[in-house]
Amino acid sequence: MENCSLNVLILAAGLGTRLRPLTNDVPKPLVPVVDASILDLQARKARAIGDVRLHANAHYLAEQVVAAGETLGFEKVWVEQPEILGTAGPLHRIYAAGYRGGLLVMNGDAYCSFDLKAFVRNAQAQAARPDGPQVALLAVDFPQVNTFRVGADGRLAGIAGRFGATEGTPATFSGVSWYSDAALSRIREGEFDIREFWKQEIAAGRAPFVDMSQLNATWIDMGSPEGLMHAVEARLEELGRDPNEAVVVPGVELPAGVHIRHSVIYAGAQIQPGETIENEIRGKGFNWKVSGH
């Protein structure tokens, strides 16, 4: 299946355990964030690159992700059953199916403001150099993590606690990466952990390029209640609205006299008439307190 379009894979197979019970009935990539799901928002950002083919993988509540992919115009949603294939597995599947044109990988649980077009352009420019790196990883500065060790040559030298150099510029992997067709051809069937593939690339003298040009861009892991609230705030600001605004999911009917500030109300939330709600996320079977903006 030869084509020259850039393929984009949005990883959407996770179990969403940190957001249970919200994710009991909906997979994390489809949790509403103000006006759209993260899967939808990531797809929009990917399409801004230009000519792309959208893919997603799915495992937990896979039928919902498949349906969303059809609605959003995805090329294909790759269902992983009975087991999740990690990150390396879905990359191998897409290449083995004949898709060509390179592959951009994004997370289905991260709210971000990256310039993806610039990242892909930088990655392709690096790959075009003689002996240039065929894998590019977009980094952020997140001191709580910062496990990457980046060498003076701008390439991945190691990951703290796993392999490689202990010295180098610290950074955090954003979950956004790019692979040339040549790199994808080297991911073996049955490979699971993409970090092991990066390790192999380093050992072979093909260390991935680490793009550190967008270190201070917005990057939010929405996999926890606090992260979800931060994603809601960021989306409200992106829409030109007050980040302290109350967000009530369509279809939720509020009792009389309820006052809500800096909170998100999902279907099934228990709310009393006249109640004041602030700094909370509520839904069916849960009431999470979150920090104020």
PDB file of C-alpha atoms in Angstrom:
ATOM      1  CA  MET A   1       0.000   0.000   0.000  1.00  0.00           C
ATOM      2  CA  GLU A   2       2.456   2.607  -1.184  1.00  0.00           C
ATOM      3  CA  ASN A   3       1.516   6.246  -0.534  1.00  0.00           C
ATOM      4  CA  CYS A   4       3.361   9.474   0.066  1.00  0.00           C
ATOM      5  CA  SER A   5       1.090  10.821   2.807  1.00  0.00           C
ATOM      6  CA  LEU A   6       2.471  11.099   6.314  1.00  0.00           C
ATOM      7  CA  ASN A   7       0.872   8.468   8.524  1.00  0.00           C
ATOM      8  CA  VAL A   8      -0.134   9.541  12.038  1.00  0.00           C
ATOM      9  CA  LEU A   9      -0.757   7.050  14.833  1.00  0.00           C
ATOM     10  CA  ILE A  10      -2.614   8.239  17.940  1.00  0.00           C
ATOM     11  CA  LEU A  11      -2.077   5.767  20.769  1.00  0.00           C
ATOM     12  CA  ALA A  12      -5.491   5.063  22.295  1.00  0.00           C
ATOM     13  CA  ALA A  13      -5.290   1.541  23.715  1.00  0.00           C
ATOM     14  CA  GLY A  14      -4.608   2.311  27.396  1.00  0.00           C
ATOM     15  CA  LEU A  15      -6.809   1.160  30.279  1.00  0.00           C
ATOM     16  CA  GLY A  16      -7.289   4.605  31.863  1.00  0.00           C
ATOM     17  CA  THR A  17      -6.932   3.195  35.371  1.00  0.00           C
ATOM     18  CA  ARG A  18      -6.009   6.530  36.993  1.00  0.00           C
ATOM     19  CA  LEU A  19      -9.318   8.032  35.866  1.00  0.00           C
ATOM     20  CA  ARG A  20     -11.578   5.249  37.096  1.00  0.00           C
ATOM     21  CA  PRO A  21     -14.560   5.298  37.578  1.00  0.00           C
ATOM     22  CA  LEU A  22     -14.869   8.011  34.892  1.00  0.00           C
ATOM     23  CA  THR A  23     -13.267   5.606  32.431  1.00  0.00           C
ATOM     24  CA  ASN A  24     -15.429   2.647  33.430  1.00  0.00           C
ATOM     25  CA  ASP A  25     -17.787   3.479  30.567  1.00  0.00           C
ATOM     26  CA  VAL A  26     -15.626   5.528  28.190  1.00  0.00           C
ATOM     27  CA  PRO A  27     -11.973   5.071  27.133  1.00  0.00           C
ATOM     28  CA  LYS A  28      -9.646   7.851  28.245  1.00  0.00           C
ATOM     29  CA  PRO A  29      -9.003   9.249  24.720  1.00  0.00           C
ATOM     30  CA  LEU A  30     -12.752   9.841  24.376  1.00  0.00           C
ATOM     31  CA  VAL A  31     -13.264  11.635  27.702  1.00  0.00           C
ATOM     32  CA  PRO A  32     -14.732  15.063  26.852  1.00  0.00           C
ATOM     33  CA  VAL A  33     -12.369  18.013  27.415  1.00  0.00           C
ATOM     34  CA  VAL A  34     -14.705  21.040  27.184  1.00  0.00           C
ATOM     35  CA  ASP A  35     -15.941  20.673  23.598  1.00  0.00           C
ATOM     36  CA  ALA A  36     -14.109  17.649  22.215  1.00  0.00           C
ATOM     37  CA  SER A  37     -12.269  14.478  23.152  1.00  0.00           C
ATOM     38  CA  ILE A  38      -8.488  14.319  23.244  1.00  0.00           C
ATOM     39  CA  LEU A  39      -8.635  11.929  20.280  1.00  0.00           C
ATOM     40  CA  ASP A  40     -10.523  14.570  18.316  1.00  0.00           C
ATOM     41  CA  LEU A  41      -8.205  17.381  19.411  1.00  0.00           C
ATOM     42  CA  GLN A  42      -5.081  15.382  18.561  1.00  0.00           C
ATOM     43  CA  ALA A  43      -6.557  14.522  15.169  1.00  0.00           C
ATOM     44  CA  ARG A  44      -7.155  18.217  14.479  1.00  0.00           C
ATOM     45  CA  LYS A  45      -3.561  19.068  15.371  1.00  0.00           C
ATOM     46  CA  ALA A  46      -2.277  16.281  13.138  1.00  0.00           C
ATOM     47  CA  ARG A  47      -4.380  17.424  10.195  1.00  0.00           C
ATOM     48  CA  ALA A  48      -2.850  20.890  10.529  1.00  0.00           C
ATOM     49  CA  ILE A  49       0.403  19.342   9.251  1.00  0.00           C
ATOM     50  CA  GLY A  50      -1.137  18.837   5.819  1.00  0.00           C
ATOM     51  CA  ASP A  51      -1.507  15.577   3.905  1.00  0.00           C
ATOM     52  CA  VAL A  52      -1.875  12.903   6.566  1.00  0.00           C
ATOM     53  CA  ARG A  53      -3.522   9.521   7.087  1.00  0.00           C
ATOM     54  CA  LEU A  54      -4.856   9.108  10.623  1.00  0.00           C
ATOM     55  CA  HIS A  55      -4.570   5.843  12.519  1.00  0.00           C
ATOM     56  CA  ALA A  56      -5.283   4.855  16.110  1.00  0.00           C
ATOM     57  CA  ASN A  57      -4.834   1.670  18.095  1.00  0.00           C
ATOM     58  CA  ALA A  58      -7.503   0.414  20.480  1.00  0.00           C
ATOM     59  CA  HIS A  59      -7.895  -2.240  23.165  1.00  0.00           C
ATOM     60  CA  TYR A  60      -9.955  -1.122  26.172  1.00  0.00           C
ATOM     61  CA  LEU A  61     -13.571  -0.437  25.092  1.00  0.00           C
ATOM     62  CA  ALA A  62     -12.203  -0.747  21.569  1.00  0.00           C
ATOM     63  CA  GLU A  63     -15.592  -0.569  19.868  1.00  0.00           C
ATOM     64  CA  GLN A  64     -16.001   3.020  21.071  1.00  0.00           C
ATOM     65  CA  VAL A  65     -12.618   4.032  19.659  1.00  0.00           C
ATOM     66  CA  VAL A  66     -13.438   2.310  16.363  1.00  0.00           C
ATOM     67  CA  ALA A  67     -16.737   4.205  16.133  1.00  0.00           C
ATOM     68  CA  ALA A  68     -15.040   7.510  16.987  1.00  0.00           C
ATOM     69  CA  GLY A  69     -12.369   6.850  14.368  1.00  0.00           C
ATOM     70  CA  GLU A  70     -15.033   6.339  11.712  1.00  0.00           C
ATOM     71  CA  THR A  71     -16.769   9.565  12.718  1.00  0.00           C
ATOM     72  CA  LEU A  72     -13.494  11.508  12.689  1.00  0.00           C
ATOM     73  CA  GLY A  73     -12.393  10.151   9.325  1.00  0.00           C
ATOM     74  CA  PHE A  74      -9.496   7.953  10.432  1.00  0.00           C
ATOM     75  CA  GLU A  75      -7.798   5.724   7.870  1.00  0.00           C
ATOM     76  CA  LYS A  76      -7.983   2.806  10.305  1.00  0.00           C
ATOM     77  CA  VAL A  77      -8.357   1.949  13.985  1.00  0.00           C
ATOM     78  CA  TRP A  78      -6.146  -1.063  14.725  1.00  0.00           C
ATOM     79  CA  VAL A  79      -7.801  -3.177  17.413  1.00  0.00           C
ATOM     80  CA  GLU A  80      -5.405  -5.080  19.659  1.00  0.00           C
ATOM     81  CA  GLN A  81      -6.911  -8.259  21.104  1.00  0.00           C
ATOM     82  CA  PRO A  82      -6.500 -10.219  23.258  1.00  0.00           C
ATOM     83  CA  GLU A  83      -3.482  -8.234  24.487  1.00  0.00           C
ATOM     84  CA  ILE A  84      -2.140  -4.714  24.120  1.00  0.00           C
ATOM     85  CA  LEU A  85       0.895  -4.599  21.831  1.00  0.00           C
ATOM     86  CA  GLY A  86       2.779  -1.810  23.621  1.00  0.00           C
ATOM     87  CA  THR A  87       4.102   1.013  21.462  1.00  0.00           C
ATOM     88  CA  ALA A  88       6.421  -0.929  19.178  1.00  0.00           C
ATOM     89  CA  GLY A  89       3.734  -3.440  18.191  1.00  0.00           C
ATOM     90  CA  PRO A  90       1.334  -1.030  16.470  1.00  0.00           C
ATOM     91  CA  LEU A  91       4.239   0.628  14.636  1.00  0.00           C
ATOM     92  CA  HIS A  92       5.254  -2.729  13.218  1.00  0.00           C
ATOM     93  CA  ARG A  93       1.655  -3.520  12.207  1.00  0.00           C
ATOM     94  CA  ILE A  94       1.260  -0.305  10.223  1.00  0.00           C
ATOM     95  CA  TYR A  95       4.532  -0.803   8.348  1.00  0.00           C
ATOM     96  CA  ALA A  96       3.826  -4.497   7.729  1.00  0.00           C
ATOM     97  CA  ALA A  97       0.450  -3.554   6.215  1.00  0.00           C
ATOM     98  CA  GLY A  98       2.272  -1.586   3.526  1.00  0.00           C
ATOM     99  CA  TYR A  99       1.846   1.996   4.701  1.00  0.00           C
ATOM    100  CA  ARG A 100       4.752   4.220   3.686  1.00  0.00           C
ATOM    101  CA  GLY A 101       5.582   7.920   4.000  1.00  0.00           C
ATOM    102  CA  GLY A 102       6.923   7.946   7.540  1.00  0.00           C
ATOM    103  CA  LEU A 103       4.964   7.792  10.791  1.00  0.00           C
ATOM    104  CA  LEU A 104       4.207  10.445  13.401  1.00  0.00           C
ATOM    105  CA  VAL A 105       3.188   8.981  16.776  1.00  0.00           C
ATOM    106  CA  MET A 106       1.106  10.919  19.325  1.00  0.00           C
ATOM    107  CA  ASN A 107      -0.440  10.039  22.682  1.00  0.00           C
ATOM    108  CA  GLY A 108      -4.203   9.837  23.087  1.00  0.00           C
ATOM    109  CA  ASP A 109      -4.033  11.141  26.649  1.00  0.00           C
ATOM    110  CA  ALA A 110      -1.943  14.306  26.318  1.00  0.00           C
ATOM    111  CA  TYR A 111      -3.107  17.872  25.765  1.00  0.00           C
ATOM    112  CA  CYS A 112      -0.387  19.817  23.981  1.00  0.00           C
ATOM    113  CA  SER A 113       0.326  22.915  21.916  1.00  0.00           C
ATOM    114  CA  PHE A 114       3.233  21.583  19.857  1.00  0.00           C
ATOM    115  CA  ASP A 115       3.976  22.813  16.364  1.00  0.00           C
ATOM    116  CA  LEU A 116       3.819  19.353  14.835  1.00  0.00           C
ATOM    117  CA  LYS A 117       4.557  20.593  11.338  1.00  0.00           C
ATOM    118  CA  ALA A 118       7.847  22.105  12.539  1.00  0.00           C
ATOM    119  CA  PHE A 119       8.716  18.910  14.415  1.00  0.00           C
ATOM    120  CA  VAL A 120       8.138  16.712  11.373  1.00  0.00           C
ATOM    121  CA  ARG A 121      10.106  19.124   9.196  1.00  0.00           C
ATOM    122  CA  ASN A 122      13.057  19.003  11.647  1.00  0.00           C
ATOM    123  CA  ALA A 123      12.849  15.216  11.871  1.00  0.00           C
ATOM    124  CA  GLN A 124      12.842  14.776   8.104  1.00  0.00           C
ATOM    125  CA  ALA A 125      15.738  17.209   7.713  1.00  0.00           C
ATOM    126  CA  GLN A 126      17.797  15.222  10.231  1.00  0.00           C
ATOM    127  CA  ALA A 127      16.961  11.950   8.500  1.00  0.00           C
ATOM    128  CA  ALA A 128      18.006  13.336   5.113  1.00  0.00           C
ATOM    129  CA  ARG A 129      21.573  13.986   6.272  1.00  0.00           C
ATOM    130  CA  PRO A 130      24.257  11.401   5.490  1.00  0.00           C
ATOM    131  CA  ASP A 131      23.961   8.805   8.273  1.00  0.00           C
ATOM    132  CA  GLY A 132      21.237  10.977   9.804  1.00  0.00           C
ATOM    133  CA  PRO A 133      18.975   9.647  12.584  1.00  0.00           C
ATOM    134  CA  GLN A 134      15.857   7.903  11.313  1.00  0.00           C
ATOM    135  CA  VAL A 135      13.921   8.389  14.562  1.00  0.00           C
ATOM    136  CA  ALA A 136      13.056  11.734  16.167  1.00  0.00           C
ATOM    137  CA  LEU A 137      11.680  12.266  19.674  1.00  0.00           C
ATOM    138  CA  LEU A 138      10.071  15.527  20.786  1.00  0.00           C
ATOM    139  CA  ALA A 139      11.182  16.566  24.260  1.00  0.00           C
ATOM    140  CA  VAL A 140       9.796  18.846  26.958  1.00  0.00           C
ATOM    141  CA  ASP A 141      11.321  20.167  30.157  1.00  0.00           C
ATOM    142  CA  PHE A 142       9.427  18.439  32.976  1.00  0.00           C
ATOM    143  CA  PRO A 143      11.772  18.293  35.998  1.00  0.00           C
ATOM    144  CA  GLN A 144       9.567  15.801  37.860  1.00  0.00           C
ATOM    145  CA  VAL A 145      10.469  13.259  35.152  1.00  0.00           C
ATOM    146  CA  ASN A 146      13.348  14.358  32.837  1.00  0.00           C
ATOM    147  CA  THR A 147      14.671  10.811  32.386  1.00  0.00           C
ATOM    148  CA  PHE A 148      16.116  11.447  28.925  1.00  0.00           C
ATOM    149  CA  ARG A 149      19.836  12.109  28.658  1.00  0.00           C
ATOM    150  CA  VAL A 150      20.640  14.002  25.477  1.00  0.00           C
ATOM    151  CA  GLY A 151      24.181  14.144  24.155  1.00  0.00           C
ATOM    152  CA  ALA A 152      25.997  17.173  22.777  1.00  0.00           C
ATOM    153  CA  ASP A 153      25.156  15.927  19.283  1.00  0.00           C
ATOM    154  CA  GLY A 154      21.428  16.317  19.980  1.00  0.00           C
ATOM    155  CA  ARG A 155      20.834  12.577  20.046  1.00  0.00           C
ATOM    156  CA  LEU A 156      19.445  10.302  22.730  1.00  0.00           C
ATOM    157  CA  ALA A 157      22.324   9.059  24.871  1.00  0.00           C
ATOM    158  CA  GLY A 158      20.337   7.146  27.480  1.00  0.00           C
ATOM    159  CA  ILE A 159      17.320   6.934  29.739  1.00  0.00           C
ATOM    160  CA  ALA A 160      17.909   7.265  33.479  1.00  0.00           C
ATOM    161  CA  GLY A 161      17.391   3.989  35.292  1.00  0.00           C
ATOM    162  CA  ARG A 162      17.147   1.965  32.060  1.00  0.00           C
ATOM    163  CA  PHE A 163      20.152   2.170  29.763  1.00  0.00           C
ATOM    164  CA  GLY A 164      22.920   4.282  28.298  1.00  0.00           C
ATOM    165  CA  ALA A 165      24.646   7.425  29.477  1.00  0.00           C
ATOM    166  CA  THR A 166      23.983   8.917  32.896  1.00  0.00           C
ATOM    167  CA  GLU A 167      25.337  12.291  31.799  1.00  0.00           C
ATOM    168  CA  GLY A 168      23.841  14.715  29.285  1.00  0.00           C
ATOM    169  CA  THR A 169      21.103  17.292  29.072  1.00  0.00           C
ATOM    170  CA  PRO A 170      18.008  16.078  30.970  1.00  0.00           C
ATOM    171  CA  ALA A 171      14.629  16.176  29.249  1.00  0.00           C
ATOM    172  CA  THR A 172      11.266  14.393  29.222  1.00  0.00           C
ATOM    173  CA  PHE A 173       9.794  12.490  26.294  1.00  0.00           C
ATOM    174  CA  SER A 174       6.539  14.174  25.233  1.00  0.00           C
ATOM    175  CA  GLY A 175       5.078  11.061  23.634  1.00  0.00           C
ATOM    176  CA  VAL A 176       5.419  12.635  20.173  1.00  0.00           C
ATOM    177  CA  SER A 177       7.834  10.875  17.836  1.00  0.00           C
ATOM    178  CA  TRP A 178       8.599  10.364  14.153  1.00  0.00           C
ATOM    179  CA  TYR A 179       9.933   7.299  12.349  1.00  0.00           C
ATOM    180  CA  SER A 180      11.190   7.026   8.798  1.00  0.00           C
ATOM    181  CA  ASP A 181      10.195   4.008   6.735  1.00  0.00           C
ATOM    182  CA  ALA A 182      13.729   2.683   7.159  1.00  0.00           C
ATOM    183  CA  ALA A 183      13.408   2.809  10.948  1.00  0.00           C
ATOM    184  CA  LEU A 184       9.974   1.175  10.885  1.00  0.00           C
ATOM    185  CA  SER A 185      11.369  -1.685   8.797  1.00  0.00           C
ATOM    186  CA  ARG A 186      13.725  -2.531  11.675  1.00  0.00           C
ATOM    187  CA  ILE A 187      10.984  -2.932  14.317  1.00  0.00           C
ATOM    188  CA  ARG A 188      10.551  -6.679  14.647  1.00  0.00           C
ATOM    189  CA  GLU A 189       7.273  -8.541  14.993  1.00  0.00           C
ATOM    190  CA  GLY A 190       6.599  -9.187  18.664  1.00  0.00           C
ATOM    191  CA  GLU A 191       8.602  -6.169  19.806  1.00  0.00           C
ATOM    192  CA  PHE A 192       6.685  -4.422  22.609  1.00  0.00           C
ATOM    193  CA  ASP A 193       8.633  -1.694  24.416  1.00  0.00           C
ATOM    194  CA  ILE A 194       9.684   1.059  22.022  1.00  0.00           C
ATOM    195  CA  ARG A 195      12.456   2.073  24.411  1.00  0.00           C
ATOM    196  CA  GLU A 196      14.167  -1.234  23.674  1.00  0.00           C
ATOM    197  CA  PHE A 197      14.086  -0.323  19.988  1.00  0.00           C
ATOM    198  CA  TRP A 198      15.666   3.049  20.754  1.00  0.00           C
ATOM    199  CA  LYS A 199      18.364   1.198  22.708  1.00  0.00           C
ATOM    200  CA  GLN A 200      19.019  -1.008  19.678  1.00  0.00           C
ATOM    201  CA  GLU A 201      19.253   2.057  17.439  1.00  0.00           C
ATOM    202  CA  ILE A 202      21.821   3.618  19.788  1.00  0.00           C
ATOM    203  CA  ALA A 203      23.853   0.389  19.852  1.00  0.00           C
ATOM    204  CA  ALA A 204      23.844   0.330  16.035  1.00  0.00           C
ATOM    205  CA  GLY A 205      25.130   3.915  15.819  1.00  0.00           C
ATOM    206  CA  ARG A 206      21.725   5.283  14.837  1.00  0.00           C
ATOM    207  CA  ALA A 207      20.759   7.103  18.031  1.00  0.00           C
ATOM    208  CA  PRO A 208      17.410   8.950  17.766  1.00  0.00           C
ATOM    209  CA  PHE A 209      17.416  12.712  17.317  1.00  0.00           C
ATOM    210  CA  VAL A 210      15.880  14.556  20.278  1.00  0.00           C
ATOM    211  CA  ASP A 211      14.124  17.753  19.213  1.00  0.00           C
ATOM    212  CA  MET A 212      14.443  20.235  22.082  1.00  0.00           C
ATOM    213  CA  SER A 213      13.141  23.277  20.212  1.00  0.00           C
ATOM    214  CA  GLN A 214       9.727  23.201  21.933  1.00  0.00           C
ATOM    215  CA  LEU A 215      10.719  22.548  25.535  1.00  0.00           C
ATOM    216  CA  ASN A 216       8.310  25.117  26.954  1.00  0.00           C
ATOM    217  CA  ALA A 217       5.229  24.287  24.898  1.00  0.00           C
ATOM    218  CA  THR A 218       2.067  23.263  26.740  1.00  0.00           C
ATOM    219  CA  TRP A 219       2.178  19.558  27.545  1.00  0.00           C
ATOM    220  CA  ILE A 220      -0.353  18.049  29.942  1.00  0.00           C
ATOM    221  CA  ASP A 221      -0.763  14.400  30.869  1.00  0.00           C
ATOM    222  CA  MET A 222      -4.541  14.190  31.343  1.00  0.00           C
ATOM    223  CA  GLY A 223      -4.398  10.688  32.806  1.00  0.00           C
ATOM    224  CA  SER A 224      -5.084  11.848  36.376  1.00  0.00           C
ATOM    225  CA  PRO A 225      -7.856  14.050  37.830  1.00  0.00           C
ATOM    226  CA  GLU A 226      -5.439  16.977  38.253  1.00  0.00           C
ATOM    227  CA  GLY A 227      -4.130  16.476  34.718  1.00  0.00           C
ATOM    228  CA  LEU A 228      -7.663  16.333  33.332  1.00  0.00           C
ATOM    229  CA  MET A 229      -8.504  19.611  35.090  1.00  0.00           C
ATOM    230  CA  HIS A 230      -5.360  21.246  33.698  1.00  0.00           C
ATOM    231  CA  ALA A 231      -6.337  20.055  30.220  1.00  0.00           C
ATOM    232  CA  VAL A 232      -9.791  21.590  30.661  1.00  0.00           C
ATOM    233  CA  GLU A 233      -8.223  24.890  31.752  1.00  0.00           C
ATOM    234  CA  ALA A 234      -5.873  24.874  28.765  1.00  0.00           C
ATOM    235  CA  ARG A 235      -8.695  24.127  26.359  1.00  0.00           C
ATOM    236  CA  LEU A 236     -10.841  26.936  27.798  1.00  0.00           C
ATOM    237  CA  GLU A 237      -7.946  29.363  27.364  1.00  0.00           C
ATOM    238  CA  GLU A 238      -7.375  28.124  23.807  1.00  0.00           C
ATOM    239  CA  LEU A 239     -11.027  28.885  23.101  1.00  0.00           C
ATOM    240  CA  GLY A 240     -10.646  32.383  24.569  1.00  0.00           C
ATOM    241  CA  ARG A 241     -12.724  31.578  27.634  1.00  0.00           C
ATOM    242  CA  ASP A 242     -12.182  31.913  31.399  1.00  0.00           C
ATOM    243  CA  PRO A 243     -10.159  28.924  32.702  1.00  0.00           C
ATOM    244  CA  ASN A 244     -12.254  29.090  35.898  1.00  0.00           C
ATOM    245  CA  GLU A 245     -15.452  28.584  33.923  1.00  0.00           C
ATOM    246  CA  ALA A 246     -17.731  25.697  34.864  1.00  0.00           C
ATOM    247  CA  VAL A 247     -17.895  22.951  32.253  1.00  0.00           C
ATOM    248  CA  VAL A 248     -21.087  20.895  32.198  1.00  0.00           C
ATOM    249  CA  VAL A 249     -21.205  18.017  29.727  1.00  0.00           C
ATOM    250  CA  PRO A 250     -24.178  18.270  27.341  1.00  0.00           C
ATOM    251  CA  GLY A 251     -27.170  16.334  28.584  1.00  0.00           C
ATOM    252  CA  VAL A 252     -26.533  16.987  32.271  1.00  0.00           C
ATOM    253  CA  GLU A 253     -29.420  18.807  33.936  1.00  0.00           C
ATOM    254  CA  LEU A 254     -28.513  20.870  36.978  1.00  0.00           C
ATOM    255  CA  PRO A 255     -30.916  21.278  39.931  1.00  0.00           C
ATOM    256  CA  ALA A 256     -32.224  24.756  40.735  1.00  0.00           C
ATOM    257  CA  GLY A 257     -29.938  27.252  42.420  1.00  0.00           C
ATOM    258  CA  VAL A 258     -26.666  25.434  41.789  1.00  0.00           C
ATOM    259  CA  HIS A 259     -23.521  27.595  41.591  1.00  0.00           C
ATOM    260  CA  ILE A 260     -20.452  26.099  39.888  1.00  0.00           C
ATOM    261  CA  ARG A 261     -16.945  27.516  39.462  1.00  0.00           C
ATOM    262  CA  HIS A 262     -13.763  25.910  38.154  1.00  0.00           C
ATOM    263  CA  SER A 263     -15.367  22.484  37.982  1.00  0.00           C
ATOM    264  CA  VAL A 264     -16.339  19.822  35.453  1.00  0.00           C
ATOM    265  CA  ILE A 265     -19.634  17.975  35.679  1.00  0.00           C
ATOM    266  CA  TYR A 266     -20.000  14.681  33.815  1.00  0.00           C
ATOM    267  CA  ALA A 267     -23.097  12.544  33.317  1.00  0.00           C
ATOM    268  CA  GLY A 268     -24.366  10.799  36.426  1.00  0.00           C
ATOM    269  CA  ALA A 269     -23.018  13.369  38.912  1.00  0.00           C
ATOM    270  CA  GLN A 270     -24.958  13.679  42.160  1.00  0.00           C
ATOM    271  CA  ILE A 271     -25.783  17.361  42.787  1.00  0.00           C
ATOM    272  CA  GLN A 272     -28.102  18.846  45.391  1.00  0.00           C
ATOM    273  CA  PRO A 273     -30.388  21.867  44.737  1.00  0.00           C
ATOM    274  CA  GLY A 274     -28.718  25.122  45.808  1.00  0.00           C
ATOM    275  CA  GLU A 275     -25.289  23.492  46.086  1.00  0.00           C
ATOM    276  CA  THR A 276     -22.074  25.459  45.513  1.00  0.00           C
ATOM    277  CA  ILE A 277     -19.439  23.488  43.637  1.00  0.00           C
ATOM    278  CA  GLU A 278     -15.872  24.730  43.250  1.00  0.00           C
ATOM    279  CA  ASN A 279     -12.604  23.023  42.264  1.00  0.00           C
ATOM    280  CA  GLU A 280     -14.211  19.646  41.602  1.00  0.00           C
ATOM    281  CA  ILE A 281     -14.700  17.026  38.926  1.00  0.00           C
ATOM    282  CA  ARG A 282     -17.929  15.088  39.399  1.00  0.00           C
ATOM    283  CA  GLY A 283     -19.506  12.214  37.572  1.00  0.00           C
ATOM    284  CA  LYS A 284     -21.149   8.851  38.079  1.00  0.00           C
ATOM    285  CA  GLY A 285     -19.790   7.433  41.322  1.00  0.00           C
ATOM    286  CA  PHE A 286     -17.027   9.961  41.951  1.00  0.00           C
ATOM    287  CA  ASN A 287     -16.342  13.442  43.254  1.00  0.00           C
ATOM    288  CA  TRP A 288     -12.715  14.537  42.840  1.00  0.00           C
ATOM    289  CA  LYS A 289     -11.300  17.624  44.523  1.00  0.00           C
ATOM    290  CA  VAL A 290      -8.787  19.481  42.359  1.00  0.00           C
ATOM    291  CA  SER A 291      -6.595  22.496  42.986  1.00  0.00           C
ATOM    292  CA  GLY A 292      -7.793  26.006  42.151  1.00  0.00           C
ATOM    293  CA  HIS A 293      -6.550  27.804  39.057  1.00  0.00           C
TER     294      HIS A 293
END
